[in-house]
Amino acid sequence: MPTGHRKIIIAIDGYSACGKSTLARALAKRLHYLHVDSGAMYRAVSLYVIQHQIDIHDTDAMAEALSGISIHLSFENDAQVTWLNHENVEEAIREPRINQVVSDVSTLSAVRKEMVAQQRRMGTDKGIVMDGRDIGTVVFPQADLKLFLVSELAIRVERRWLELQKKGIISTKDEIRKNLLLRDEIDSSRDDSPLRKAEDATEIDTSYLTPEEQLQIAYDLARSTISQKELMD
Ligand code: DC
């Protein structure tokens, strides 16, 4: 273990397409930690809602839907695979149709309650890097290290566009920009667990940093946090 025996919880939050998952995955790999992309869980609920044509504002229908949903994450070769009722949905949850509804689905307290409970169980053994919107504020307010990523809009659009292109998904930059702005607005203005920077989070502007540079900054912060914890043990 390159960083000693003490395991910590690392929370990475921020706006869509700032590079949270890429950084969280690389950091977890370097620390030999588990990486959990919590957005995948909200995406899986959204896929279920679309597949079953559920009106998300119908409280009873949503409660029934949630009782019929089982979301499971598995980890294969350092990559997270998302399962919805025993079906591998890792690719399906990344489709643009999910982006249209996921922020609305994520405003629902009933959904958040279920997801947060499951996410907290994953952190029981520490040694975890979890990325999302409310990880440092709600899921793990006691996280040992909290990072909050921000990035310029034009760069986020470019990043998301390239990501979709690689997957063969055609979307215009204008569509992507509108969707990102809409999701920023919904994610940060919802009543339950809005996206915001935790007071004790370190902000990283990823606009002009390469993935390697971001990883080095995060890794150095993680190492010094781990060393401090070890000194206190
Ligand atoms: O990180 P992502 O783009 O895959 O997240 C998809 C949506 O899920 C995002 O628009 C808001 C929601 N989300 C959330 O509300 N809380 C989280 N911890 C993670 C994601």
PDB file of C-alpha atoms and ligand atoms in Angstrom:
ATOM      1  CA  MET A   1       0.000   0.000   0.000  1.00  0.00           C
ATOM      2  CA  PRO A   2       1.728   3.220  -1.123  1.00  0.00           C
ATOM      3  CA  THR A   3       0.121   5.455   1.490  1.00  0.00           C
ATOM      4  CA  GLY A   4       0.195   3.497   4.713  1.00  0.00           C
ATOM      5  CA  HIS A   5      -2.484   1.401   6.320  1.00  0.00           C
ATOM      6  CA  ARG A   6      -4.960   4.096   7.356  1.00  0.00           C
ATOM      7  CA  LYS A   7      -7.992   4.187   5.044  1.00  0.00           C
ATOM      8  CA  ILE A   8     -10.045   7.316   4.552  1.00  0.00           C
ATOM      9  CA  ILE A   9     -13.257   8.433   2.859  1.00  0.00           C
ATOM     10  CA  ILE A  10     -12.827  10.857  -0.037  1.00  0.00           C
ATOM     11  CA  ALA A  11     -15.827  12.820  -1.349  1.00  0.00           C
ATOM     12  CA  ILE A  12     -15.687  14.464  -4.770  1.00  0.00           C
ATOM     13  CA  ASP A  13     -18.566  16.754  -5.717  1.00  0.00           C
ATOM     14  CA  GLY A  14     -19.174  19.301  -8.416  1.00  0.00           C
ATOM     15  CA  TYR A  15     -21.143  20.239 -11.505  1.00  0.00           C
ATOM     16  CA  SER A  16     -21.812  17.862 -14.399  1.00  0.00           C
ATOM     17  CA  ALA A  17     -18.895  17.234 -16.764  1.00  0.00           C
ATOM     18  CA  CYS A  18     -16.153  18.804 -14.618  1.00  0.00           C
ATOM     19  CA  GLY A  19     -14.217  15.531 -14.617  1.00  0.00           C
ATOM     20  CA  LYS A  20     -15.377  14.153 -11.252  1.00  0.00           C
ATOM     21  CA  SER A  21     -15.684  10.519 -12.255  1.00  0.00           C
ATOM     22  CA  THR A  22     -12.443  10.488 -14.237  1.00  0.00           C
ATOM     23  CA  LEU A  23     -10.547  11.941 -11.285  1.00  0.00           C
ATOM     24  CA  ALA A  24     -12.317   9.764  -8.716  1.00  0.00           C
ATOM     25  CA  ARG A  25     -11.571   6.600 -10.718  1.00  0.00           C
ATOM     26  CA  ALA A  26      -7.884   7.455 -11.169  1.00  0.00           C
ATOM     27  CA  LEU A  27      -7.455   8.481  -7.539  1.00  0.00           C
ATOM     28  CA  ALA A  28      -9.128   5.315  -6.268  1.00  0.00           C
ATOM     29  CA  LYS A  29      -6.897   3.208  -8.503  1.00  0.00           C
ATOM     30  CA  ARG A  30      -3.751   4.912  -7.236  1.00  0.00           C
ATOM     31  CA  LEU A  31      -4.798   4.489  -3.602  1.00  0.00           C
ATOM     32  CA  HIS A  32      -6.129   0.943  -4.132  1.00  0.00           C
ATOM     33  CA  TYR A  33      -9.539   2.205  -3.021  1.00  0.00           C
ATOM     34  CA  LEU A  34     -13.058   1.528  -4.254  1.00  0.00           C
ATOM     35  CA  HIS A  35     -14.496   4.136  -6.615  1.00  0.00           C
ATOM     36  CA  VAL A  36     -18.233   4.722  -6.544  1.00  0.00           C
ATOM     37  CA  ASP A  37     -19.861   6.963  -9.138  1.00  0.00           C
ATOM     38  CA  SER A  38     -23.064   7.780  -7.250  1.00  0.00           C
ATOM     39  CA  GLY A  39     -24.662   9.482 -10.277  1.00  0.00           C
ATOM     40  CA  ALA A  40     -24.956   6.024 -11.876  1.00  0.00           C
ATOM     41  CA  MET A  41     -27.530   5.092  -9.246  1.00  0.00           C
ATOM     42  CA  TYR A  42     -29.739   8.111 -10.027  1.00  0.00           C
ATOM     43  CA  ARG A  43     -29.304   7.291 -13.695  1.00  0.00           C
ATOM     44  CA  ALA A  44     -30.458   3.699 -13.098  1.00  0.00           C
ATOM     45  CA  VAL A  45     -33.619   4.940 -11.350  1.00  0.00           C
ATOM     46  CA  SER A  46     -34.191   7.272 -14.311  1.00  0.00           C
ATOM     47  CA  LEU A  47     -33.842   4.399 -16.769  1.00  0.00           C
ATOM     48  CA  TYR A  48     -36.443   2.412 -14.832  1.00  0.00           C
ATOM     49  CA  VAL A  49     -38.794   5.410 -14.817  1.00  0.00           C
ATOM     50  CA  ILE A  50     -38.459   5.785 -18.596  1.00  0.00           C
ATOM     51  CA  GLN A  51     -38.829   2.062 -19.284  1.00  0.00           C
ATOM     52  CA  HIS A  52     -41.985   1.842 -17.170  1.00  0.00           C
ATOM     53  CA  GLN A  53     -43.350   5.242 -18.205  1.00  0.00           C
ATOM     54  CA  ILE A  54     -43.797   6.347 -14.625  1.00  0.00           C
ATOM     55  CA  ASP A  55     -45.022   9.839 -13.828  1.00  0.00           C
ATOM     56  CA  ILE A  56     -42.358  10.965 -11.369  1.00  0.00           C
ATOM     57  CA  HIS A  57     -44.736  13.439  -9.738  1.00  0.00           C
ATOM     58  CA  ASP A  58     -47.170  10.638  -8.865  1.00  0.00           C
ATOM     59  CA  THR A  59     -45.954   9.877  -5.327  1.00  0.00           C
ATOM     60  CA  ASP A  60     -47.686   6.482  -5.077  1.00  0.00           C
ATOM     61  CA  ALA A  61     -46.400   5.334  -8.452  1.00  0.00           C
ATOM     62  CA  MET A  62     -42.878   6.410  -7.508  1.00  0.00           C
ATOM     63  CA  ALA A  63     -43.054   4.630  -4.136  1.00  0.00           C
ATOM     64  CA  GLU A  64     -44.189   1.461  -5.894  1.00  0.00           C
ATOM     65  CA  ALA A  65     -41.442   1.862  -8.495  1.00  0.00           C
ATOM     66  CA  LEU A  66     -38.781   2.260  -5.813  1.00  0.00           C
ATOM     67  CA  SER A  67     -39.909  -0.907  -4.105  1.00  0.00           C
ATOM     68  CA  GLY A  68     -39.464  -2.728  -7.428  1.00  0.00           C
ATOM     69  CA  ILE A  69     -36.007  -1.374  -8.104  1.00  0.00           C
ATOM     70  CA  SER A  70     -32.848  -3.102  -7.043  1.00  0.00           C
ATOM     71  CA  ILE A  71     -29.638  -1.303  -7.930  1.00  0.00           C
ATOM     72  CA  HIS A  72     -26.382  -3.080  -7.521  1.00  0.00           C
ATOM     73  CA  LEU A  73     -22.851  -1.946  -8.349  1.00  0.00           C
ATOM     74  CA  SER A  74     -20.101  -4.393  -9.219  1.00  0.00           C
ATOM     75  CA  PHE A  75     -16.454  -3.623  -9.864  1.00  0.00           C
ATOM     76  CA  GLU A  76     -14.646  -5.260 -12.751  1.00  0.00           C
ATOM     77  CA  ASN A  77     -11.026  -4.340 -13.609  1.00  0.00           C
ATOM     78  CA  ASP A  78     -11.348  -1.117 -11.590  1.00  0.00           C
ATOM     79  CA  ALA A  79     -14.458  -0.117 -13.523  1.00  0.00           C
ATOM     80  CA  GLN A  80     -17.894   0.201 -11.993  1.00  0.00           C
ATOM     81  CA  VAL A  81     -20.708  -1.751 -13.606  1.00  0.00           C
ATOM     82  CA  THR A  82     -24.267  -0.707 -12.758  1.00  0.00           C
ATOM     83  CA  TRP A  83     -26.985  -3.340 -12.500  1.00  0.00           C
ATOM     84  CA  LEU A  84     -30.702  -2.595 -12.489  1.00  0.00           C
ATOM     85  CA  ASN A  85     -32.793  -5.558 -11.371  1.00  0.00           C
ATOM     86  CA  HIS A  86     -29.938  -7.895 -12.341  1.00  0.00           C
ATOM     87  CA  GLU A  87     -29.501  -6.399 -15.806  1.00  0.00           C
ATOM     88  CA  ASN A  88     -26.242  -4.701 -16.771  1.00  0.00           C
ATOM     89  CA  VAL A  89     -27.301  -1.130 -17.604  1.00  0.00           C
ATOM     90  CA  GLU A  90     -23.886   0.533 -17.571  1.00  0.00           C
ATOM     91  CA  GLU A  91     -24.204   1.645 -21.200  1.00  0.00           C
ATOM     92  CA  ALA A  92     -27.913   2.395 -21.222  1.00  0.00           C
ATOM     93  CA  ILE A  93     -27.682   4.826 -18.295  1.00  0.00           C
ATOM     94  CA  ARG A  94     -25.198   7.016 -20.213  1.00  0.00           C
ATOM     95  CA  GLU A  95     -27.573   7.667 -23.139  1.00  0.00           C
ATOM     96  CA  PRO A  96     -28.715  11.285 -23.709  1.00  0.00           C
ATOM     97  CA  ARG A  97     -32.364  10.355 -22.985  1.00  0.00           C
ATOM     98  CA  ILE A  98     -31.301   9.727 -19.390  1.00  0.00           C
ATOM     99  CA  ASN A  99     -29.711  13.187 -19.165  1.00  0.00           C
ATOM    100  CA  GLN A 100     -33.091  14.701 -19.945  1.00  0.00           C
ATOM    101  CA  VAL A 101     -34.752  13.276 -16.836  1.00  0.00           C
ATOM    102  CA  VAL A 102     -32.064  12.403 -14.312  1.00  0.00           C
ATOM    103  CA  SER A 103     -31.934  15.796 -12.614  1.00  0.00           C
ATOM    104  CA  ASP A 104     -35.720  15.800 -12.137  1.00  0.00           C
ATOM    105  CA  VAL A 105     -35.652  12.267 -10.740  1.00  0.00           C
ATOM    106  CA  SER A 106     -32.844  13.330  -8.394  1.00  0.00           C
ATOM    107  CA  THR A 107     -34.982  16.073  -6.836  1.00  0.00           C
ATOM    108  CA  LEU A 108     -37.299  13.457  -5.289  1.00  0.00           C
ATOM    109  CA  SER A 109     -36.688  12.912  -1.582  1.00  0.00           C
ATOM    110  CA  ALA A 110     -37.982   9.326  -1.719  1.00  0.00           C
ATOM    111  CA  VAL A 111     -35.346   8.513  -4.333  1.00  0.00           C
ATOM    112  CA  ARG A 112     -32.547  10.315  -2.476  1.00  0.00           C
ATOM    113  CA  LYS A 113     -33.362   8.560   0.796  1.00  0.00           C
ATOM    114  CA  GLU A 114     -32.914   5.120  -0.790  1.00  0.00           C
ATOM    115  CA  MET A 115     -29.753   6.034  -2.672  1.00  0.00           C
ATOM    116  CA  VAL A 116     -28.064   7.760   0.261  1.00  0.00           C
ATOM    117  CA  ALA A 117     -28.726   4.788   2.568  1.00  0.00           C
ATOM    118  CA  GLN A 118     -27.138   2.430   0.042  1.00  0.00           C
ATOM    119  CA  GLN A 119     -24.179   4.785  -0.526  1.00  0.00           C
ATOM    120  CA  ARG A 120     -23.493   5.087   3.202  1.00  0.00           C
ATOM    121  CA  ARG A 121     -23.364   1.296   3.532  1.00  0.00           C
ATOM    122  CA  MET A 122     -20.654   1.242   0.843  1.00  0.00           C
ATOM    123  CA  GLY A 123     -18.476   3.522   2.980  1.00  0.00           C
ATOM    124  CA  THR A 124     -18.577   1.390   6.115  1.00  0.00           C
ATOM    125  CA  ASP A 125     -15.070   0.032   5.549  1.00  0.00           C
ATOM    126  CA  LYS A 126     -13.671   3.398   4.362  1.00  0.00           C
ATOM    127  CA  GLY A 127     -11.080   3.120   1.560  1.00  0.00           C
ATOM    128  CA  ILE A 128     -13.556   4.705  -0.811  1.00  0.00           C
ATOM    129  CA  VAL A 129     -13.665   7.590  -3.288  1.00  0.00           C
ATOM    130  CA  MET A 130     -17.259   8.550  -4.059  1.00  0.00           C
ATOM    131  CA  ASP A 131     -18.241  11.206  -6.552  1.00  0.00           C
ATOM    132  CA  GLY A 132     -21.565  12.994  -6.939  1.00  0.00           C
ATOM    133  CA  ARG A 133     -23.378  16.146  -5.891  1.00  0.00           C
ATOM    134  CA  ASP A 134     -24.056  15.690  -2.170  1.00  0.00           C
ATOM    135  CA  ILE A 135     -21.299  13.344  -1.050  1.00  0.00           C
ATOM    136  CA  GLY A 136     -19.395  15.837   1.115  1.00  0.00           C
ATOM    137  CA  THR A 137     -22.546  17.542   2.386  1.00  0.00           C
ATOM    138  CA  VAL A 138     -25.053  14.718   2.963  1.00  0.00           C
ATOM    139  CA  VAL A 139     -23.771  11.203   2.257  1.00  0.00           C
ATOM    140  CA  PHE A 140     -20.445  11.521   4.096  1.00  0.00           C
ATOM    141  CA  PRO A 141     -20.380  14.858   5.948  1.00  0.00           C
ATOM    142  CA  GLN A 142     -17.621  13.253   8.048  1.00  0.00           C
ATOM    143  CA  ALA A 143     -15.479  12.487   4.944  1.00  0.00           C
ATOM    144  CA  ASP A 144     -11.771  12.889   5.657  1.00  0.00           C
ATOM    145  CA  LEU A 145     -11.098  14.688   2.377  1.00  0.00           C
ATOM    146  CA  LYS A 146     -13.612  16.659   0.313  1.00  0.00           C
ATOM    147  CA  LEU A 147     -12.931  17.987  -3.152  1.00  0.00           C
ATOM    148  CA  PHE A 148     -15.227  20.267  -5.108  1.00  0.00           C
ATOM    149  CA  LEU A 149     -14.587  20.473  -8.849  1.00  0.00           C
ATOM    150  CA  VAL A 150     -15.490  23.430 -11.029  1.00  0.00           C
ATOM    151  CA  SER A 151     -14.741  24.097 -14.686  1.00  0.00           C
ATOM    152  CA  GLU A 152     -15.581  26.646 -17.368  1.00  0.00           C
ATOM    153  CA  LEU A 153     -18.783  25.899 -19.254  1.00  0.00           C
ATOM    154  CA  ALA A 154     -17.180  25.803 -22.727  1.00  0.00           C
ATOM    155  CA  ILE A 155     -14.680  23.230 -21.507  1.00  0.00           C
ATOM    156  CA  ARG A 156     -17.369  21.103 -19.887  1.00  0.00           C
ATOM    157  CA  VAL A 157     -19.345  21.143 -23.157  1.00  0.00           C
ATOM    158  CA  GLU A 158     -16.288  20.070 -25.123  1.00  0.00           C
ATOM    159  CA  ARG A 159     -15.510  17.313 -22.643  1.00  0.00           C
ATOM    160  CA  ARG A 160     -19.039  15.884 -22.695  1.00  0.00           C
ATOM    161  CA  TRP A 161     -19.197  16.156 -26.503  1.00  0.00           C
ATOM    162  CA  LEU A 162     -15.962  14.194 -26.912  1.00  0.00           C
ATOM    163  CA  GLU A 163     -17.156  11.591 -24.415  1.00  0.00           C
ATOM    164  CA  LEU A 164     -20.389  11.076 -26.373  1.00  0.00           C
ATOM    165  CA  GLN A 165     -18.552  11.050 -29.715  1.00  0.00           C
ATOM    166  CA  LYS A 166     -16.311   8.245 -28.501  1.00  0.00           C
ATOM    167  CA  LYS A 167     -19.419   6.238 -27.718  1.00  0.00           C
ATOM    168  CA  GLY A 168     -20.853   7.010 -31.157  1.00  0.00           C
ATOM    169  CA  ILE A 169     -23.653   9.131 -29.692  1.00  0.00           C
ATOM    170  CA  ILE A 170     -24.457  12.153 -31.853  1.00  0.00           C
ATOM    171  CA  SER A 171     -25.352  15.332 -29.994  1.00  0.00           C
ATOM    172  CA  THR A 172     -24.711  18.972 -30.890  1.00  0.00           C
ATOM    173  CA  LYS A 173     -22.641  21.188 -28.626  1.00  0.00           C
ATOM    174  CA  ASP A 174     -25.604  23.498 -28.306  1.00  0.00           C
ATOM    175  CA  GLU A 175     -27.817  20.649 -27.029  1.00  0.00           C
ATOM    176  CA  ILE A 176     -25.116  19.639 -24.582  1.00  0.00           C
ATOM    177  CA  ARG A 177     -24.656  23.228 -23.330  1.00  0.00           C
ATOM    178  CA  LYS A 178     -28.404  23.629 -22.755  1.00  0.00           C
ATOM    179  CA  ASN A 179     -28.631  20.303 -20.926  1.00  0.00           C
ATOM    180  CA  LEU A 180     -25.637  21.086 -18.702  1.00  0.00           C
ATOM    181  CA  LEU A 181     -27.030  24.512 -17.773  1.00  0.00           C
ATOM    182  CA  LEU A 182     -30.446  23.046 -17.058  1.00  0.00           C
ATOM    183  CA  ARG A 183     -28.957  20.301 -14.889  1.00  0.00           C
ATOM    184  CA  ASP A 184     -26.753  22.809 -13.024  1.00  0.00           C
ATOM    185  CA  GLU A 185     -29.855  24.824 -12.284  1.00  0.00           C
ATOM    186  CA  ILE A 186     -32.001  21.861 -11.141  1.00  0.00           C
ATOM    187  CA  ASP A 187     -29.169  20.210  -9.177  1.00  0.00           C
ATOM    188  CA  SER A 188     -28.274  23.366  -7.274  1.00  0.00           C
ATOM    189  CA  SER A 189     -31.763  24.718  -6.626  1.00  0.00           C
ATOM    190  CA  ARG A 190     -33.570  21.573  -5.426  1.00  0.00           C
ATOM    191  CA  ASP A 191     -34.845  21.575  -1.830  1.00  0.00           C
ATOM    192  CA  ASP A 192     -33.416  18.206  -0.816  1.00  0.00           C
ATOM    193  CA  SER A 193     -29.585  18.035  -0.772  1.00  0.00           C
ATOM    194  CA  PRO A 194     -28.839  20.725  -3.366  1.00  0.00           C
ATOM    195  CA  LEU A 195     -25.449  20.711  -5.022  1.00  0.00           C
ATOM    196  CA  ARG A 196     -23.192  22.995  -3.035  1.00  0.00           C
ATOM    197  CA  LYS A 197     -19.622  23.087  -1.903  1.00  0.00           C
ATOM    198  CA  ALA A 198     -19.151  21.825   1.655  1.00  0.00           C
ATOM    199  CA  GLU A 199     -17.478  24.438   3.850  1.00  0.00           C
ATOM    200  CA  ASP A 200     -14.478  22.186   4.415  1.00  0.00           C
ATOM    201  CA  ALA A 201     -14.081  21.171   0.759  1.00  0.00           C
ATOM    202  CA  THR A 202     -11.067  22.097  -1.354  1.00  0.00           C
ATOM    203  CA  GLU A 203     -12.089  23.619  -4.682  1.00  0.00           C
ATOM    204  CA  ILE A 204     -10.197  22.550  -7.801  1.00  0.00           C
ATOM    205  CA  ASP A 205     -10.748  24.361 -11.087  1.00  0.00           C
ATOM    206  CA  THR A 206     -10.120  21.641 -13.665  1.00  0.00           C
ATOM    207  CA  SER A 207     -10.492  23.923 -16.734  1.00  0.00           C
ATOM    208  CA  TYR A 208      -6.813  24.048 -17.626  1.00  0.00           C
ATOM    209  CA  LEU A 209      -5.484  21.007 -15.804  1.00  0.00           C
ATOM    210  CA  THR A 210      -4.748  17.720 -17.526  1.00  0.00           C
ATOM    211  CA  PRO A 211      -6.215  14.591 -15.926  1.00  0.00           C
ATOM    212  CA  GLU A 212      -2.687  13.736 -14.702  1.00  0.00           C
ATOM    213  CA  GLU A 213      -2.296  17.165 -13.058  1.00  0.00           C
ATOM    214  CA  GLN A 214      -5.700  16.829 -11.373  1.00  0.00           C
ATOM    215  CA  LEU A 215      -4.738  13.389 -10.125  1.00  0.00           C
ATOM    216  CA  GLN A 216      -1.446  14.658  -8.706  1.00  0.00           C
ATOM    217  CA  ILE A 217      -3.186  17.465  -6.784  1.00  0.00           C
ATOM    218  CA  ALA A 218      -5.835  15.096  -5.408  1.00  0.00           C
ATOM    219  CA  TYR A 219      -3.301  12.384  -4.602  1.00  0.00           C
ATOM    220  CA  ASP A 220      -1.053  14.820  -2.712  1.00  0.00           C
ATOM    221  CA  LEU A 221      -4.044  16.036  -0.709  1.00  0.00           C
ATOM    222  CA  ALA A 222      -5.069  12.433   0.024  1.00  0.00           C
ATOM    223  CA  ARG A 223      -1.553  11.506   1.131  1.00  0.00           C
ATOM    224  CA  SER A 224      -1.267  14.416   3.491  1.00  0.00           C
ATOM    225  CA  THR A 225      -4.741  13.704   4.907  1.00  0.00           C
ATOM    226  CA  ILE A 226      -3.801  10.054   5.457  1.00  0.00           C
ATOM    227  CA  SER A 227      -0.482  11.038   7.100  1.00  0.00           C
ATOM    228  CA  GLN A 228      -2.279  13.427   9.458  1.00  0.00           C
ATOM    229  CA  LYS A 229      -4.763  10.694  10.430  1.00  0.00           C
ATOM    230  CA  GLU A 230      -1.933   8.261  11.047  1.00  0.00           C
ATOM    231  CA  LEU A 231      -0.161  10.745  13.302  1.00  0.00           C
ATOM    232  CA  MET A 232      -3.342  11.101  15.332  1.00  0.00           C
ATOM    233  CA  ASP A 233      -3.831   7.299  15.681  1.00  0.00           C
TER     234      ASP A 233
HETATM  235  O1   DC B   1     -22.691  12.618 -12.212  1.00  0.00           O
HETATM  236  P1   DC B   1     -23.812  12.352 -13.221  1.00  0.00           P
HETATM  237  O2   DC B   1     -23.862  13.362 -14.336  1.00  0.00           O
HETATM  238  O3   DC B   1     -23.806  10.957 -13.734  1.00  0.00           O
HETATM  239  O4   DC B   1     -25.151  12.543 -12.371  1.00  0.00           O
HETATM  240  C1   DC B   1     -26.413  12.458 -12.971  1.00  0.00           C
HETATM  241  C2   DC B   1     -27.432  13.216 -12.151  1.00  0.00           C
HETATM  242  O5   DC B   1     -27.648  12.560 -10.910  1.00  0.00           O
HETATM  243  C3   DC B   1     -27.095  14.646 -11.824  1.00  0.00           C
HETATM  244  O6   DC B   1     -27.636  15.544 -12.761  1.00  0.00           O
HETATM  245  C4   DC B   1     -27.687  14.875 -10.461  1.00  0.00           C
HETATM  246  C5   DC B   1     -27.870  13.505  -9.890  1.00  0.00           C
HETATM  247  N1   DC B   1     -26.982  13.197  -8.765  1.00  0.00           N
HETATM  248  C6   DC B   1     -27.383  13.609  -7.530  1.00  0.00           C
HETATM  249  O7   DC B   1     -28.407  14.263  -7.391  1.00  0.00           O
HETATM  250  N2   DC B   1     -26.634  13.280  -6.443  1.00  0.00           N
HETATM  251  C7   DC B   1     -25.500  12.585  -6.579  1.00  0.00           C
HETATM  252  N3   DC B   1     -24.792  12.262  -5.490  1.00  0.00           N
HETATM  253  C8   DC B   1     -25.058  12.175  -7.849  1.00  0.00           C
HETATM  254  C9   DC B   1     -25.822  12.524  -8.933  1.00  0.00           C
END
